[in-house]
Tab-separated table of C-alpha atoms and ligand atoms in Angstrom:
chain	number	residue	atom	x	y	z
A	1	MET	CA	6.519	-21.250	15.145
A	2	THR	CA	8.963	-20.270	17.776
A	3	ALA	CA	11.760	-17.719	17.041
A	4	ARG	CA	14.159	-20.638	17.172
A	5	ASP	CA	13.080	-22.281	14.011
A	6	ALA	CA	12.258	-19.172	11.971
A	7	SER	CA	14.108	-18.480	8.843
A	8	VAL	CA	16.787	-15.845	8.774
A	9	TYR	CA	17.690	-13.704	5.643
A	10	ARG	CA	21.333	-13.499	5.131
A	11	CYS	CA	23.594	-11.225	2.983
A	12	GLN	CA	25.801	-13.380	0.705
A	13	GLU	CA	28.528	-10.745	0.596
A	14	CYS	CA	29.164	-10.015	4.327
A	15	GLY	CA	27.039	-12.474	6.241
A	16	PHE	CA	24.599	-9.809	7.837
A	17	ALA	CA	21.533	-11.622	9.110
A	18	SER	CA	18.034	-10.106	9.531
A	19	PRO	CA	14.659	-11.741	10.535
A	20	LYS	CA	13.065	-9.965	7.521
A	21	PRO	CA	13.680	-10.112	3.724
A	22	GLY	CA	15.173	-7.023	1.944
A	23	THR	CA	18.572	-5.767	1.052
A	24	CYS	CA	21.738	-5.526	3.199
A	25	PRO	CA	21.939	-2.303	5.036
A	26	ASP	CA	25.669	-2.874	5.888
A	27	CYS	CA	26.882	-3.360	2.292
A	28	ARG	CA	24.806	-0.339	1.188
A	29	ARG	CA	26.272	1.787	4.011
A	30	ALA	CA	29.705	0.775	3.079
A	31	GLY	CA	29.096	2.335	-0.304
A	32	GLY	CA	28.493	-1.079	-2.017
A	33	SER	CA	25.614	-2.076	-4.264
A	34	TRP	CA	22.115	-3.249	-3.102
A	35	VAL	CA	22.706	-6.833	-2.032
A	36	GLN	CA	19.497	-9.012	-1.895
A	37	LEU	CA	19.235	-11.042	1.523
A	38	VAL	CA	18.728	-14.691	0.956
A	39	GLU	CA	16.534	-16.837	3.046
A	40	GLU	CA	18.085	-19.495	5.258
A	41	ARG	CA	16.012	-22.190	6.880
A	42	PRO	CA	17.265	-23.415	10.271
A	43	ARG	CA	18.945	-26.713	10.545
A	44	ALA	CA	17.079	-29.821	11.879
A	45	SER	CA	19.437	-30.412	14.620
A	46	ARG	CA	22.626	-28.818	15.819
A	47	THR	CA	25.115	-30.529	18.099
A	48	THR	CA	27.036	-28.123	20.334
A	49	ARG	CA	30.268	-29.751	19.804
A	50	ARG	CA	31.543	-30.215	16.207
A	51	ALA	CA	32.633	-33.646	15.365
A	52	GLY	CA	36.301	-34.399	15.466
A	53	ALA	CA	37.088	-31.768	18.097
A	54	PRO	CA	38.759	-33.168	21.210
A	55	ALA	CA	37.717	-31.649	24.582
A	56	ALA	CA	40.249	-29.346	25.881
A	57	ARG	CA	40.592	-28.001	29.304
A	58	PRO	CA	42.303	-24.754	30.607
A	59	ARG	CA	45.969	-25.421	31.515
A	60	PRO	CA	48.788	-23.268	32.856
A	61	LEU	CA	50.657	-21.595	30.112
A	62	LYS	CA	54.077	-22.936	31.365
A	63	ASP	CA	52.793	-26.679	31.014
A	64	ILE	CA	51.826	-26.246	27.252
A	65	SER	CA	54.609	-27.725	25.159
A	66	MET	CA	55.155	-27.109	21.406
A	67	GLU	CA	56.366	-30.020	19.333
A	68	ARG	CA	59.370	-29.276	17.234
A	69	ASP	CA	58.254	-30.905	13.971
A	70	ASP	CA	55.021	-29.125	13.861
A	71	ARG	CA	56.230	-27.298	10.720
A	72	VAL	CA	56.682	-29.160	7.500
A	73	ARG	CA	58.640	-27.716	4.514
A	74	THR	CA	56.812	-28.432	1.477
A	75	GLY	CA	60.035	-28.176	-0.552
A	76	ILE	CA	58.665	-25.246	-2.698
A	77	GLY	CA	60.949	-22.610	-1.273
A	78	GLU	CA	58.941	-19.701	-2.336
A	79	LEU	CA	55.765	-21.223	-0.783
A	80	ASP	CA	57.527	-22.085	2.341
A	81	ARG	CA	58.784	-18.599	2.633
A	82	VAL	CA	55.356	-17.119	2.482
A	83	LEU	CA	53.897	-19.612	4.896
A	84	GLY	CA	56.610	-18.571	7.325
A	85	GLY	CA	59.026	-21.391	6.922
A	86	GLY	CA	56.786	-24.301	5.976
A	87	VAL	CA	53.216	-25.363	6.596
A	88	VAL	CA	52.127	-25.894	10.220
A	89	ARG	CA	50.469	-29.277	11.178
A	90	GLY	CA	46.756	-28.690	11.931
A	91	SER	CA	46.587	-25.324	10.331
A	92	LEU	CA	44.111	-24.124	7.703
A	93	VAL	CA	45.447	-22.130	4.782
A	94	LEU	CA	43.221	-20.308	2.333
A	95	ILE	CA	44.651	-19.492	-1.122
A	96	GLY	CA	42.627	-16.968	-3.122
A	97	GLY	CA	43.042	-15.717	-6.635
A	98	ASP	CA	41.371	-15.162	-9.928
A	99	PRO	CA	40.107	-18.070	-11.972
A	100	GLY	CA	43.092	-19.344	-14.235
A	101	VAL	CA	45.861	-17.624	-12.279
A	102	GLY	CA	47.289	-21.141	-11.336
A	103	LYS	CA	45.930	-22.036	-7.944
A	104	SER	CA	45.284	-25.724	-8.848
A	105	THR	CA	48.611	-25.886	-10.385
A	106	LEU	CA	50.448	-24.469	-7.340
A	107	LEU	CA	48.524	-26.754	-5.043
A	108	LEU	CA	49.102	-29.827	-7.066
A	109	GLN	CA	52.842	-29.118	-7.075
A	110	ALA	CA	52.683	-28.386	-3.399
A	111	ALA	CA	50.746	-31.672	-2.887
A	112	ARG	CA	53.519	-33.561	-4.676
A	113	ALA	CA	56.140	-31.971	-2.436
A	114	LEU	CA	54.268	-32.528	0.620
A	115	ALA	CA	53.573	-36.179	-0.236
A	116	GLN	CA	57.250	-36.732	-0.446
A	117	VAL	CA	57.968	-35.564	3.031
A	118	ALA	CA	54.675	-36.262	4.770
A	119	PRO	CA	52.378	-38.800	2.968
A	120	PRO	CA	49.782	-39.451	2.350
A	121	VAL	CA	48.163	-36.269	0.961
A	122	LEU	CA	44.558	-36.159	-0.103
A	123	TYR	CA	43.651	-33.844	-3.042
A	124	VAL	CA	39.866	-33.450	-3.083
A	125	THR	CA	38.925	-31.970	-6.508
A	126	ALA	CA	35.378	-30.675	-6.307
A	127	GLU	CA	35.766	-28.542	-9.483
A	128	GLU	CA	37.414	-30.785	-12.099
A	129	SER	CA	37.183	-34.456	-12.723
A	130	ALA	CA	39.908	-36.933	-11.663
A	131	ALA	CA	40.918	-37.290	-15.454
A	132	GLN	CA	41.257	-33.511	-15.762
A	133	VAL	CA	43.579	-33.320	-12.720
A	134	LYS	CA	45.422	-36.444	-13.986
A	135	MET	CA	46.008	-34.672	-17.265
A	136	ARG	CA	47.411	-31.656	-15.329
A	137	ALA	CA	49.530	-34.000	-13.211
A	138	ASP	CA	50.963	-35.692	-16.356
A	139	ARG	CA	51.895	-32.250	-17.848
A	140	LEU	CA	53.643	-31.432	-14.510
A	141	GLY	CA	55.276	-34.836	-14.455
A	142	ILE	CA	53.740	-35.866	-11.058
A	143	SER	CA	53.314	-39.467	-10.258
A	144	THR	CA	53.981	-39.505	-6.453
A	145	ASP	CA	52.838	-42.583	-4.615
A	146	GLY	CA	51.588	-40.776	-1.562
A	147	LEU	CA	49.289	-38.460	-3.349
A	148	LEU	CA	45.669	-39.433	-3.375
A	149	LEU	CA	43.159	-37.831	-5.863
A	150	TRP	CA	39.472	-37.787	-4.926
A	151	PRO	CA	36.695	-36.052	-7.044
A	152	GLU	CA	34.045	-35.452	-4.313
A	153	THR	CA	31.865	-32.476	-3.504
A	154	ASP	CA	30.107	-33.742	-0.345
A	155	LEU	CA	32.230	-32.694	2.730
A	156	SER	CA	30.423	-35.105	5.023
A	157	VAL	CA	31.663	-37.980	2.776
A	158	VAL	CA	35.195	-36.596	2.790
A	159	GLN	CA	35.042	-36.315	6.625
A	160	ALA	CA	33.843	-39.859	7.017
A	161	GLN	CA	36.915	-41.185	4.955
A	162	LEU	CA	39.489	-39.086	6.887
A	163	ASP	CA	39.797	-41.692	9.626
A	164	ALA	CA	40.523	-44.573	7.135
A	165	VAL	CA	42.860	-42.586	4.907
A	166	LYS	CA	44.715	-40.692	7.775
A	167	PRO	CA	46.148	-37.962	5.426
A	168	ARG	CA	48.749	-35.642	6.802
A	169	GLY	CA	47.914	-33.032	4.139
A	170	LEU	CA	44.526	-32.168	2.802
A	171	ILE	CA	43.756	-29.950	-0.258
A	172	ILE	CA	40.061	-28.736	-1.033
A	173	ASP	CA	39.849	-27.434	-4.519
A	174	SER	CA	37.703	-25.349	-4.051
A	175	ILE	CA	35.773	-24.199	-0.943
A	176	GLN	CA	33.091	-22.728	-3.132
A	177	THR	CA	32.169	-26.164	-4.741
A	178	VAL	CA	32.016	-28.299	-1.719
A	179	PHE	CA	28.988	-28.542	0.515
A	180	LEU	CA	27.402	-30.020	3.616
A	181	PRO	CA	24.216	-31.943	2.802
A	182	GLU	CA	22.459	-30.895	6.102
A	183	LEU	CA	22.494	-27.211	5.030
A	184	GLU	CA	19.746	-26.085	2.599
A	185	SER	CA	21.668	-23.410	0.843
A	186	ALA	CA	23.588	-24.025	-2.398
A	187	PRO	CA	27.280	-24.667	-2.572
A	188	GLY	CA	29.211	-21.291	-2.678
A	189	SER	CA	26.646	-19.363	-0.665
A	190	VAL	CA	27.921	-17.707	2.525
A	191	THR	CA	26.274	-20.331	4.825
A	192	GLN	CA	27.820	-23.276	3.045
A	193	VAL	CA	31.210	-21.660	2.771
A	194	ARG	CA	31.373	-20.675	6.390
A	195	GLU	CA	30.112	-24.004	7.666
A	196	CYS	CA	32.402	-25.992	5.414
A	197	GLY	CA	35.361	-23.797	6.510
A	198	ALA	CA	34.467	-24.125	10.146
A	199	ARG	CA	34.108	-27.945	9.835
A	200	LEU	CA	37.555	-28.132	8.036
A	201	MET	CA	39.062	-26.059	10.744
A	202	THR	CA	37.889	-28.609	13.455
A	203	LEU	CA	39.043	-31.439	11.343
A	204	ALA	CA	42.426	-29.894	10.701
A	205	LYS	CA	42.969	-29.000	14.275
A	206	GLY	CA	41.566	-32.214	15.734
A	207	LEU	CA	43.479	-34.559	13.376
A	208	GLY	CA	46.633	-32.467	12.886
A	209	ILE	CA	46.143	-32.234	9.113
A	210	ALA	CA	47.880	-29.439	7.151
A	211	THR	CA	44.849	-28.193	5.150
A	212	PHE	CA	44.779	-25.992	2.057
A	213	LEU	CA	41.606	-24.344	0.666
A	214	VAL	CA	41.200	-22.797	-2.741
A	215	GLY	CA	38.956	-19.793	-2.803
A	216	HIS	CA	37.913	-17.853	-5.916
A	217	VAL	CA	37.955	-14.167	-6.068
A	218	THR	CA	35.235	-11.910	-7.444
A	219	LYS	CA	35.742	-9.058	-10.017
A	220	GLU	CA	35.651	-6.579	-7.133
A	221	GLY	CA	38.768	-8.353	-5.639
A	222	ALA	CA	37.074	-9.893	-2.551
A	223	LEU	CA	37.174	-13.614	-1.934
A	224	ALA	CA	33.638	-14.297	-2.994
A	225	GLY	CA	31.678	-15.442	-0.025
A	226	PRO	CA	34.874	-16.552	1.710
A	227	ARG	CA	35.275	-13.088	3.024
A	228	VAL	CA	33.621	-14.709	6.179
A	229	LEU	CA	36.474	-17.270	5.978
A	230	GLU	CA	39.256	-14.732	6.321
A	231	HIS	CA	38.522	-14.452	10.016
A	232	LEU	CA	38.367	-18.157	10.638
A	233	VAL	CA	41.319	-19.576	8.845
A	234	ASP	CA	44.973	-19.464	10.109
A	235	THR	CA	46.536	-18.049	7.019
A	236	VAL	CA	45.275	-16.254	3.921
A	237	LEU	CA	47.484	-16.226	0.781
A	238	TYR	CA	46.615	-14.338	-2.340
A	239	PHE	CA	47.983	-15.697	-5.756
A	240	GLU	CA	48.206	-12.645	-8.202
A	241	GLY	CA	49.333	-12.148	-11.717
A	242	GLU	CA	48.329	-10.859	-15.045
A	243	ARG	CA	46.766	-13.457	-17.243
A	244	HIS	CA	49.131	-12.601	-20.237
A	245	HIS	CA	52.287	-12.464	-18.083
A	246	ALA	CA	54.230	-15.464	-16.925
A	247	TYR	CA	55.008	-13.806	-13.565
A	248	ARG	CA	52.888	-14.641	-10.483
A	249	VAL	CA	53.219	-13.524	-6.850
A	250	LEU	CA	52.151	-15.306	-3.859
A	251	ARG	CA	51.359	-12.956	-1.001
A	252	ALA	CA	50.353	-13.343	2.606
A	253	VAL	CA	47.570	-11.145	3.743
A	254	LYS	CA	47.099	-12.943	7.071
A	255	ASN	CA	49.365	-15.374	8.844
A	256	ARG	CA	49.076	-16.676	12.411
A	257	PHE	CA	52.285	-18.457	11.938
A	258	GLY	CA	54.573	-15.809	10.321
A	259	SER	CA	54.941	-12.542	8.849
A	260	THR	CA	52.595	-11.096	6.230
A	261	ASN	CA	55.409	-9.120	4.492
A	262	GLU	CA	56.967	-11.915	2.570
A	263	ILE	CA	56.151	-12.767	-1.098
A	264	GLY	CA	56.900	-15.732	-3.269
A	265	VAL	CA	57.558	-15.251	-6.953
A	266	PHE	CA	56.801	-17.905	-9.641
A	267	GLU	CA	56.830	-18.032	-13.359
A	268	MET	CA	54.040	-20.034	-15.133
A	269	ALA	CA	55.896	-22.147	-17.690
A	270	GLU	CA	55.133	-25.047	-19.995
A	271	GLY	CA	55.817	-27.580	-17.118
A	272	GLY	CA	53.995	-25.698	-14.391
A	273	LEU	CA	55.072	-23.080	-11.851
A	274	VAL	CA	58.758	-22.470	-11.640
A	275	GLU	CA	60.085	-20.602	-8.568
A	276	VAL	CA	61.886	-17.330	-9.404
A	277	LYS	CA	64.788	-17.178	-6.888
A	278	ASN	CA	66.062	-13.856	-8.296
A	279	PRO	CA	62.878	-11.757	-9.199
A	280	SER	CA	65.019	-8.684	-10.010
A	281	GLY	CA	66.915	-10.500	-12.704
A	282	PHE	CA	63.610	-11.763	-14.079
A	283	PHE	CA	62.127	-8.183	-14.244
A	284	LEU	CA	65.222	-6.602	-15.702
A	285	ALA	CA	65.908	-9.439	-18.323
A	286	GLU	CA	64.510	-7.442	-21.374
A	287	ARG	CA	65.506	-3.962	-20.280
A	288	PRO	CA	66.609	-1.925	-23.319
A	289	ALA	CA	69.984	-0.410	-23.000
A	290	GLU	CA	69.716	3.310	-22.210
A	291	ALA	CA	66.371	4.164	-23.542
A	292	PRO	CA	64.549	7.380	-22.677
A	293	GLY	CA	61.803	6.872	-20.220
A	294	SER	CA	63.241	3.763	-18.699
A	295	VAL	CA	64.371	3.809	-15.020
A	296	VAL	CA	65.146	1.097	-12.563
A	297	VAL	CA	63.454	1.373	-9.204
A	298	SER	CA	63.327	-0.814	-6.062
A	299	SER	CA	60.307	-2.057	-4.307
A	300	LEU	CA	60.647	-3.617	-0.987
A	301	GLU	CA	58.498	-6.725	-0.452
A	302	GLY	CA	58.920	-7.750	3.176
A	303	THR	CA	62.560	-8.324	3.634
A	304	ARG	CA	63.146	-8.618	-0.079
A	305	PRO	CA	64.010	-5.842	-2.287
A	306	VAL	CA	62.877	-6.359	-5.959
A	307	LEU	CA	64.171	-4.185	-8.704
A	308	LEU	CA	61.734	-3.214	-11.341
A	309	GLU	CA	61.912	-1.464	-14.646
A	310	LEU	CA	59.663	1.434	-14.761
A	311	GLN	CA	58.803	2.895	-18.331
A	312	ALA	CA	57.165	6.299	-19.200
A	313	LEU	CA	56.202	7.491	-22.581
A	314	VAL	CA	55.312	11.340	-22.908
A	315	ALA	CA	53.973	12.267	-26.266
A	316	GLN	CA	52.281	15.415	-27.670
A	317	ALA	CA	48.489	14.985	-27.115
A	318	ALA	CA	45.943	15.541	-29.823
A	319	VAL	CA	43.243	18.145	-29.122
A	320	GLY	CA	41.332	17.912	-25.904
A	321	THR	CA	42.292	16.678	-22.472
A	322	PRO	CA	45.642	14.880	-22.481
A	323	ARG	CA	45.555	11.092	-21.482
A	324	ARG	CA	47.123	9.620	-18.461
A	325	THR	CA	47.401	5.820	-18.608
A	326	VAL	CA	48.925	3.862	-15.675
A	327	LEU	CA	49.682	0.199	-15.529
A	328	GLY	CA	51.331	-1.491	-12.391
A	329	ALA	CA	51.149	1.641	-10.264
A	330	ASP	CA	48.563	3.749	-8.459
A	331	TYR	CA	46.919	6.035	-10.958
A	332	ASN	CA	46.168	8.965	-8.533
A	333	ARG	CA	49.741	8.843	-7.297
A	334	VAL	CA	51.172	9.121	-10.775
A	335	CYS	CA	48.856	12.056	-11.499
A	336	LEU	CA	50.054	13.737	-8.395
A	337	LEU	CA	53.744	13.151	-9.174
A	338	LEU	CA	53.228	14.503	-12.718
A	339	ALA	CA	51.674	17.723	-11.148
A	340	VAL	CA	54.860	17.946	-8.925
A	341	LEU	CA	57.046	17.376	-11.939
A	342	GLU	CA	55.349	20.280	-13.761
A	343	LYS	CA	55.030	22.796	-11.003
A	344	ARG	CA	58.457	22.146	-9.029
A	345	ALA	CA	60.676	21.147	-11.828
A	346	GLY	CA	59.241	23.187	-14.702
A	347	VAL	CA	58.484	20.225	-17.040
A	348	PRO	CA	55.249	21.246	-18.954
A	349	LEU	CA	53.103	18.136	-19.337
A	350	GLY	CA	49.720	20.050	-19.619
A	351	SER	CA	49.513	19.229	-23.447
A	352	GLN	CA	51.152	15.896	-23.165
A	353	ASP	CA	49.792	12.320	-23.053
A	354	VAL	CA	51.587	10.393	-20.359
A	355	PHE	CA	51.768	6.579	-20.174
A	356	VAL	CA	53.409	4.793	-17.268
A	357	ASN	CA	54.041	1.011	-17.109
A	358	VAL	CA	55.943	-1.388	-14.982
A	359	ALA	CA	57.761	-3.846	-17.468
A	360	GLY	CA	56.980	-7.536	-17.245
A	361	GLY	CA	53.680	-7.253	-15.477
A	362	GLY	CA	55.196	-6.134	-12.055
A	363	ARG	CA	53.693	-3.738	-9.599
A	364	VAL	CA	55.083	-0.917	-7.495
A	365	THR	CA	53.092	-0.242	-4.403
A	366	GLU	CA	55.660	1.672	-2.396
A	367	PRO	CA	56.215	5.577	-2.393
A	368	ALA	CA	59.895	4.634	-2.745
A	369	ALA	CA	59.171	4.367	-6.428
A	370	ASP	CA	58.000	8.021	-6.673
A	371	LEU	CA	61.246	9.553	-7.772
A	372	GLY	CA	61.672	6.828	-10.361
A	373	ILE	CA	58.221	7.746	-11.843
A	374	VAL	CA	59.076	11.483	-12.002
A	375	VAL	CA	62.496	10.788	-13.492
A	376	ALA	CA	61.042	8.394	-16.091
A	377	ALA	CA	58.457	10.878	-17.227
A	378	ALA	CA	61.022	13.777	-17.416
A	379	SER	CA	63.500	11.367	-19.305
A	380	SER	CA	60.877	10.565	-21.909
A	381	TYR	CA	59.794	14.192	-22.150
A	382	MET	CA	63.333	15.387	-22.774
A	383	ASP	CA	64.079	12.362	-24.947
A	384	ARG	CA	67.273	11.812	-22.834
A	385	ALA	CA	68.165	8.383	-21.494
A	386	VAL	CA	68.905	7.751	-17.795
A	387	PRO	CA	72.288	5.965	-17.519
A	388	GLY	CA	71.580	2.149	-17.406
A	389	ASP	CA	73.645	1.436	-14.230
A	390	VAL	CA	71.730	3.737	-11.933
A	391	LEU	CA	69.119	2.854	-9.399
A	392	VAL	CA	66.576	5.588	-8.388
A	393	VAL	CA	64.936	5.472	-4.998
A	394	GLY	CA	62.946	8.082	-3.117
A	395	GLU	CA	59.543	9.207	-1.887
A	396	VAL	CA	58.417	12.640	-3.433
A	397	GLY	CA	56.460	15.123	-1.573
A	398	LEU	CA	54.057	17.933	-2.946
A	399	THR	CA	56.753	20.655	-2.585
A	400	GLY	CA	59.177	18.644	-4.743
A	401	GLU	CA	61.230	17.443	-1.684
A	402	VAL	CA	62.708	13.966	-1.917
A	403	ARG	CA	61.903	12.111	1.435
A	404	ALA	CA	63.673	9.273	3.129
A	405	VAL	CA	62.685	5.603	2.380
A	406	ALA	CA	62.879	2.487	4.552
A	407	GLY	CA	65.390	-0.249	4.082
A	408	LEU	CA	67.671	1.590	1.833
A	409	GLU	CA	70.723	-0.591	2.615
A	410	LEU	CA	68.824	-3.807	1.473
A	411	ARG	CA	67.864	-2.165	-1.763
A	412	LEU	CA	71.463	-0.824	-2.406
A	413	ARG	CA	72.907	-4.408	-1.751
A	414	GLU	CA	70.449	-5.913	-4.218
A	415	ALA	CA	71.309	-3.374	-6.889
A	416	ALA	CA	75.121	-3.965	-6.329
A	417	ALA	CA	74.545	-7.705	-6.624
A	418	LEU	CA	72.919	-7.197	-10.023
A	419	GLY	CA	75.697	-5.087	-11.397
A	420	PHE	CA	74.404	-1.543	-10.771
A	421	ARG	CA	77.180	1.007	-10.036
A	422	ARG	CA	75.278	4.139	-8.912
A	423	ALA	CA	72.301	5.062	-6.895
A	424	ILE	CA	70.326	8.320	-6.612
A	425	VAL	CA	68.790	8.262	-3.051
A	426	PRO	CA	67.111	10.786	-0.693
A	427	GLN	CA	69.708	13.169	0.929
A	428	SER	CA	68.222	12.391	4.337
A	429	ASN	CA	69.057	8.718	3.948
A	430	VAL	CA	72.844	9.038	3.346
A	431	LEU	CA	73.637	10.142	6.804
A	432	GLU	CA	75.218	6.746	7.351
A	433	PRO	CA	77.575	5.395	4.779
A	434	THR	CA	76.550	2.219	2.864
A	435	LYS	CA	78.464	-1.059	2.800
A	436	ALA	CA	77.219	-1.878	-0.737
A	437	SER	CA	79.828	-1.213	-3.442
A	438	LEU	CA	77.750	1.616	-5.131
A	439	ASP	CA	78.427	5.234	-5.812
A	440	VAL	CA	75.642	6.736	-3.816
A	441	ARG	CA	74.416	10.279	-4.371
A	442	GLY	CA	71.902	11.960	-2.171
A	443	VAL	CA	69.330	14.479	-3.484
A	444	ALA	CA	67.017	16.737	-1.597
A	445	THR	CA	64.667	17.735	-4.382
A	446	VAL	CA	63.126	16.522	-7.694
A	447	ALA	CA	65.028	19.255	-9.608
A	448	GLU	CA	68.347	18.100	-8.079
A	449	ALA	CA	67.682	14.518	-9.095
A	450	LEU	CA	66.847	15.567	-12.628
A	451	ALA	CA	70.000	17.740	-12.967
A	452	ALA	CA	72.091	14.682	-11.682
A	453	LEU	CA	70.610	12.143	-14.018
A	454	LEU	CA	69.448	14.066	-17.130
A	455	GLY	CA	71.903	17.064	-17.108
B	501	TYD	P1	44.969	-23.452	-13.068
B	501	TYD	O1	45.913	-24.052	-11.956
B	501	TYD	O2	43.904	-24.422	-13.495
B	501	TYD	O3	44.319	-22.187	-12.549
B	501	TYD	P2	43.221	-21.998	-11.342
B	501	TYD	O4	43.044	-23.240	-10.460
B	501	TYD	O5	43.706	-20.870	-10.442
B	501	TYD	O6	41.860	-21.616	-11.930
B	501	TYD	O7	45.866	-23.015	-14.278
B	501	TYD	C1	45.643	-21.873	-14.992
B	501	TYD	C2	46.500	-21.588	-16.289
B	501	TYD	O8	47.744	-22.206	-16.223
B	501	TYD	C3	45.800	-22.402	-17.409
B	501	TYD	O9	45.322	-21.373	-18.289
B	501	TYD	C4	47.015	-23.042	-18.192
B	501	TYD	C5	48.289	-22.526	-17.375
B	501	TYD	N1	49.263	-23.583	-17.237
B	501	TYD	C6	50.489	-23.479	-17.823
B	501	TYD	O10	50.690	-22.541	-18.525
B	501	TYD	N2	51.473	-24.421	-17.629
B	501	TYD	C7	51.083	-25.594	-16.895
B	501	TYD	O11	51.981	-26.465	-16.770
B	501	TYD	C8	49.746	-25.694	-16.310
B	501	TYD	C9	49.510	-26.911	-15.509
B	501	TYD	C10	48.906	-24.793	-16.523
B	502	MG	MG1	41.461	-24.461	-10.384
């Protein structure tokens, strides 16, 4: 047996290959678990050029033209925004997310919209039966002519049909359940996922088909197997949301055709996903009027400021170590901010349980929400409400200083549009006056902010 046709042993997490069986040294070194390598037999034959790829030659840069209509708007505004203004012909988009978050629903709705502007669209359902998808389509009220449904798991069969069907949009639901018969490993294995991804990439590029792949995410938050796909595809989107909240966020983590800062916001309703054009209004809808512990903060998502309601509850702890429970924000960050509040502003939290939550299932990821967290905790401790028309913005440092944040003007404009009248912002941010019709007050320290808001 020559080295060429010997088996390789491959890690199913990261794709590491070894000539010997054992566990993956890369995953172990990265602090991960012991991952067993899986044997892969060589393929019988391998053509050097993948089918469907036209031969290309080097050409001078100035001679390369771009077609204007290369981008197709799907008609779902929130999706188009995240894609960078529509989906690009011949591009490969991976949509990852937990099972049940609504990936199939989103793509079926996108398929309908796409089929209206660029038919036909082929929806390959490798996970559910045609009847199951039909049921979902009925629920969503979808009966578009240009939308073709195909329950098929063998990707070579799909490939063989592409010339006859000539779809302009292709959806593979999911990449973990399709397979290429010439490979020995099971669907969902790294080898299958990578080779299926590569095959779809050549087909998408060669035939100019806008292609979407669904990928499931593991408990650890990585795209199972498809981690190897993230490098290959043009765009990676994550669809996130809490199962028991209606709110869903579509986020770009990689985009060869646009920015990765934009988010799309949806609400899962009876009739499918509904775009949320005004996320701030959505999050603030159920805000109690002037309740202690409730503060409105601003989170900048790309170019989009989203206002969120932060809630804190501080209560006398029973015996033992007091509890710190955080939902929708970084746990360690909150612990740090509570320590700053105690040490720099003299709010004794050592014997208090503290619970912090972002209302409506939202998330704050930015340090600009720091001051809001501190104020919410102090407000609950003192049992004194923060006025309902105030926005609180600022990063907090370990010495209790309030530091400048990016994009303040955008945040203030959004707050003014939603009827807020005042804002507490970092002192160093107010050097230039705002155009928003808000009463802006700069503060340099946490203590100053507390004095201004809670007296
Ligand atoms: P689904 O798109 O199947 O999720 P995924 O493909 O990511 O696994 O949908 C998941 C959930 O959405 C399912 O539990 C039911 C719910 N749902 C609605 O609430 N309204 C609807 O109109 C649809 C189609 C689904
Ligand atoms: Mg699904």
